[in-house]
Short mmCIF file of C-alpha atoms in Angstrom, two decimals:
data_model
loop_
_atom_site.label_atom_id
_atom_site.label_comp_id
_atom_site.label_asym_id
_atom_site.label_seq_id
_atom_site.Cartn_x
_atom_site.Cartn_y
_atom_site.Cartn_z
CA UNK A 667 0.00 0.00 0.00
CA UNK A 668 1.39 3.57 -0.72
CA UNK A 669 2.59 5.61 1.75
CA UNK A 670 0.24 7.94 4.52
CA UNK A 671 0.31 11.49 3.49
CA UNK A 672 2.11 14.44 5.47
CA UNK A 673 -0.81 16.31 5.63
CA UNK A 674 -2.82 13.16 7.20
CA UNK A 675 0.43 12.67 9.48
CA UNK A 676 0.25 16.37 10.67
CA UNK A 677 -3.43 16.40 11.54
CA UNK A 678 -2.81 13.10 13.78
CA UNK A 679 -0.33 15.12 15.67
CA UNK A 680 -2.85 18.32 15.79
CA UNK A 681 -5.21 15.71 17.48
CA UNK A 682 -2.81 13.84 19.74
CA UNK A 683 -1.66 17.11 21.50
CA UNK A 684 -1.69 18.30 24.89
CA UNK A 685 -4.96 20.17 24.46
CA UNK A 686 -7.90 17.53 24.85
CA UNK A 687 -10.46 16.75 22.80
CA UNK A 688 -13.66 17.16 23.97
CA UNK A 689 -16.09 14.27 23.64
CA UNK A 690 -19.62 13.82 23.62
CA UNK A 691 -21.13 13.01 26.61
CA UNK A 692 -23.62 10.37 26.40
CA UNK A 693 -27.42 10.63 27.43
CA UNK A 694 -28.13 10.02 31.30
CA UNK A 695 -30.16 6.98 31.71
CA UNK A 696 -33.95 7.90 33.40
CA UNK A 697 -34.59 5.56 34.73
CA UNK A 698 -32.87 1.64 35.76
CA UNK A 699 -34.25 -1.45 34.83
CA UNK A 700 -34.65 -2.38 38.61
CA UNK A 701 -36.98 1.22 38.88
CA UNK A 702 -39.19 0.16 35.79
CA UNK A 703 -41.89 -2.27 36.01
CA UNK A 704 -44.31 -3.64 33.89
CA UNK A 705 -45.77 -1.02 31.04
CA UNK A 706 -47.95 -0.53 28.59
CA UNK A 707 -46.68 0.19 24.49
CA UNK A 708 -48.45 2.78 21.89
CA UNK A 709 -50.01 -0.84 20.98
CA UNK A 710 -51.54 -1.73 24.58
CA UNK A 711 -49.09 -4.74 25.02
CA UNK A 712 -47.92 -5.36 28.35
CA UNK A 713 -44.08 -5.10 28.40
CA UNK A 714 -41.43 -5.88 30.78
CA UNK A 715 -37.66 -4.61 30.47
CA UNK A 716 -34.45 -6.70 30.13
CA UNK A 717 -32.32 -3.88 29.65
CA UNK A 718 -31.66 -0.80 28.10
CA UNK A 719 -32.82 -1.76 24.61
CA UNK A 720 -34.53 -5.65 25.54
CA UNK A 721 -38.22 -6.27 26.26
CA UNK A 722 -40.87 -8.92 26.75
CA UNK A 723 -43.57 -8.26 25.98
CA UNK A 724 -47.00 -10.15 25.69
CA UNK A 725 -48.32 -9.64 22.07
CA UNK A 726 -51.31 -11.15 20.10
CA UNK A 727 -50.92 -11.43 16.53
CA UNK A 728 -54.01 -12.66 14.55
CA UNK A 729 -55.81 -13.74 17.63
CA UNK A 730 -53.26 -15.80 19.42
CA UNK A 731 -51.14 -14.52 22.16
CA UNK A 732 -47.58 -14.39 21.78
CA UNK A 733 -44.13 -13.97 24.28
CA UNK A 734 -42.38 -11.29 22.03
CA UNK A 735 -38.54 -11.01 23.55
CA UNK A 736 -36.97 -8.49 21.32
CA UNK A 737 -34.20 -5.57 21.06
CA UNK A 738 -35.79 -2.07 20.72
CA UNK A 739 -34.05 0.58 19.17
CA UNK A 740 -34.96 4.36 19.47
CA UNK A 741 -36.51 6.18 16.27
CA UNK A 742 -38.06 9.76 16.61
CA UNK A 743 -38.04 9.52 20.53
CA UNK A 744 -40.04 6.02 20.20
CA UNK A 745 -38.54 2.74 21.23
CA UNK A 746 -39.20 0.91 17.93
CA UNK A 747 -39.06 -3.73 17.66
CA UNK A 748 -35.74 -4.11 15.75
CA UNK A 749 -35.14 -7.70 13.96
CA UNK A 750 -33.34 -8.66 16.78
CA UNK A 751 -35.53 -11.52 18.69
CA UNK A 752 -37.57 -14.29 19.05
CA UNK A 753 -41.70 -14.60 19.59
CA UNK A 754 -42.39 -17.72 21.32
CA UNK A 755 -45.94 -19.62 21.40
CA UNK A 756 -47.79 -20.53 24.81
CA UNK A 757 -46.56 -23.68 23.94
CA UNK A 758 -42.84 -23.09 23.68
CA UNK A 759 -42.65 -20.73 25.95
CA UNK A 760 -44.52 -23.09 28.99
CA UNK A 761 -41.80 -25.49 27.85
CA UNK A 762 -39.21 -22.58 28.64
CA UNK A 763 -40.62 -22.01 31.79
CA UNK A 764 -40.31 -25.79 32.57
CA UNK A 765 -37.16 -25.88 31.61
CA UNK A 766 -35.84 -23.23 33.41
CA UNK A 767 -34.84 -24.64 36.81
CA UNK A 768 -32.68 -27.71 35.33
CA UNK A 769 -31.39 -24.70 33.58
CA UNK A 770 -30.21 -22.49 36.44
CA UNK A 771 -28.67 -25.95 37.86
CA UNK A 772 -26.94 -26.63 35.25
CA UNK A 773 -25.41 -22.71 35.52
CA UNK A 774 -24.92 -22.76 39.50
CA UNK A 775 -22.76 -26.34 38.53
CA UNK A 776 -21.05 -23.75 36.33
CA UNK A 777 -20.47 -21.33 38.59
CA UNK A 778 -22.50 -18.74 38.00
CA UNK A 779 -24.95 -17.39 41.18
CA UNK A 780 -28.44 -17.79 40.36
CA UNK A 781 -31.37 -15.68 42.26
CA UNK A 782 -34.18 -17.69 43.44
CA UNK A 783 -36.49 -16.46 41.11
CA UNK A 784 -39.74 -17.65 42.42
CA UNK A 785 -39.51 -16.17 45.86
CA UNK A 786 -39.47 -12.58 44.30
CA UNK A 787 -41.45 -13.00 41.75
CA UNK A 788 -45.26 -11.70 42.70
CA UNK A 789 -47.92 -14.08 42.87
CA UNK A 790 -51.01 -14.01 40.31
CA UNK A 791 -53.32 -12.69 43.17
CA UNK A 792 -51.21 -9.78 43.98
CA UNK A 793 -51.02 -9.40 39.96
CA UNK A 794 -54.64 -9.54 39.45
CA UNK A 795 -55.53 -7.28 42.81
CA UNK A 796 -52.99 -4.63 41.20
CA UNK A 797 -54.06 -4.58 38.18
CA UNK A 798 -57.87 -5.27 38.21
CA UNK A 799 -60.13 -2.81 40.60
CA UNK A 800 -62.02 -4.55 43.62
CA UNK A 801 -65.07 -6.98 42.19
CA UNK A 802 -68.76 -5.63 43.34
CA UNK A 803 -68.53 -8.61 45.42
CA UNK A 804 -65.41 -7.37 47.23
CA UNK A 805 -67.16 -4.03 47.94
CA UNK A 806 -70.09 -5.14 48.94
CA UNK A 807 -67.67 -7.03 51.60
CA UNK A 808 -66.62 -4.02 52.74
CA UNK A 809 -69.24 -2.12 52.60
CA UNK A 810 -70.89 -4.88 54.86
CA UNK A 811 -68.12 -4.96 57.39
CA UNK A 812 -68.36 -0.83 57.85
CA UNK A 813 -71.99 -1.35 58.90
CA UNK A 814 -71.53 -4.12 61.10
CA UNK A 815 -68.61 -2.10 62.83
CA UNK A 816 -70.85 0.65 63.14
CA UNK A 817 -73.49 -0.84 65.04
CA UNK A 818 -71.17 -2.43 66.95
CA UNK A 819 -69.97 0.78 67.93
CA UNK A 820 -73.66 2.09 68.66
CA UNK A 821 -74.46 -1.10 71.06
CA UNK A 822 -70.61 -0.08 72.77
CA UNK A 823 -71.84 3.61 73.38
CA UNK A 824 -75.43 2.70 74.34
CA UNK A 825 -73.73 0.08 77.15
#
């Protein structure tokens, strides 16, 4: 190959100087993975973060529910699916969840520290009562209970 140029040479040493180059600084992050919890996408699909740029999310796509685990990437301020990623069946992905414990063995005989996942993971009753308001039956229930406290209070005063 032919020889660099001076002028190329000279404007490496320009940029190799004392003086410092100032660099970009990159965006601060909003908010941490930990922070965010489940969410909601311009297309109503429930979504949960991996990372910066990784999501699951629960998709249907011509009327069968899907687990959607894909890289995002950001376009006009909007977090965008890139091609990156996989969208498993109910059916494959109950066999991933099956799997997964011989799985984390099979890592911890690796060495590699696995969280029990199941002992922080919320139950489906604390899911549903966080998600769903109470049932008429439910406040009935307690609609019930704060009369029957009431008149328990009258008879206590009347005493």
């Amino acid at each position: 190959m032919g020889r660099p140029s001076k002028k190329r040479h000279v404007e490496e040493d320009v940029a190799s100087s004392d003086e410092e180059v100032a660099k970009p600084s990159k965006k601060a992050k909003t908010k941490t993975t930990s922070e965010e919890g489940p969410g909601k996408d311009s297309e109503g699909n429930s979504f949960w973060p991996l990372g910066t740029t990784r999501r699951v999310t629960i998709q249907n796509f011509k009327g069968k529910n899907y687990i959607n685990i894909r890289e995002y990437y950001e376009s006009n301020g909007e977090l965008r699916p890139g091609k990156k990623g996989i969208m498993l069946p109910l059916e494959q992905y109950n066999a991933l969840l099956t799997a997964i414990p011989a799985i984390n063995v099979e890592l911890e005989s690796k060495g590699h520290e696995m969280p029990d996942i199941f002992a922080s993971a919320p139950s489906t009753s604390e899911l549903k009562l966080s998600t769903k308001s109470p049932s008429k039956e439910q406040k009935r229930k307690k609609k019930k209970m704060n009369i029957e406290a009431t008149s328990d209070e009258e008879d206590a005063e009347s005493n």
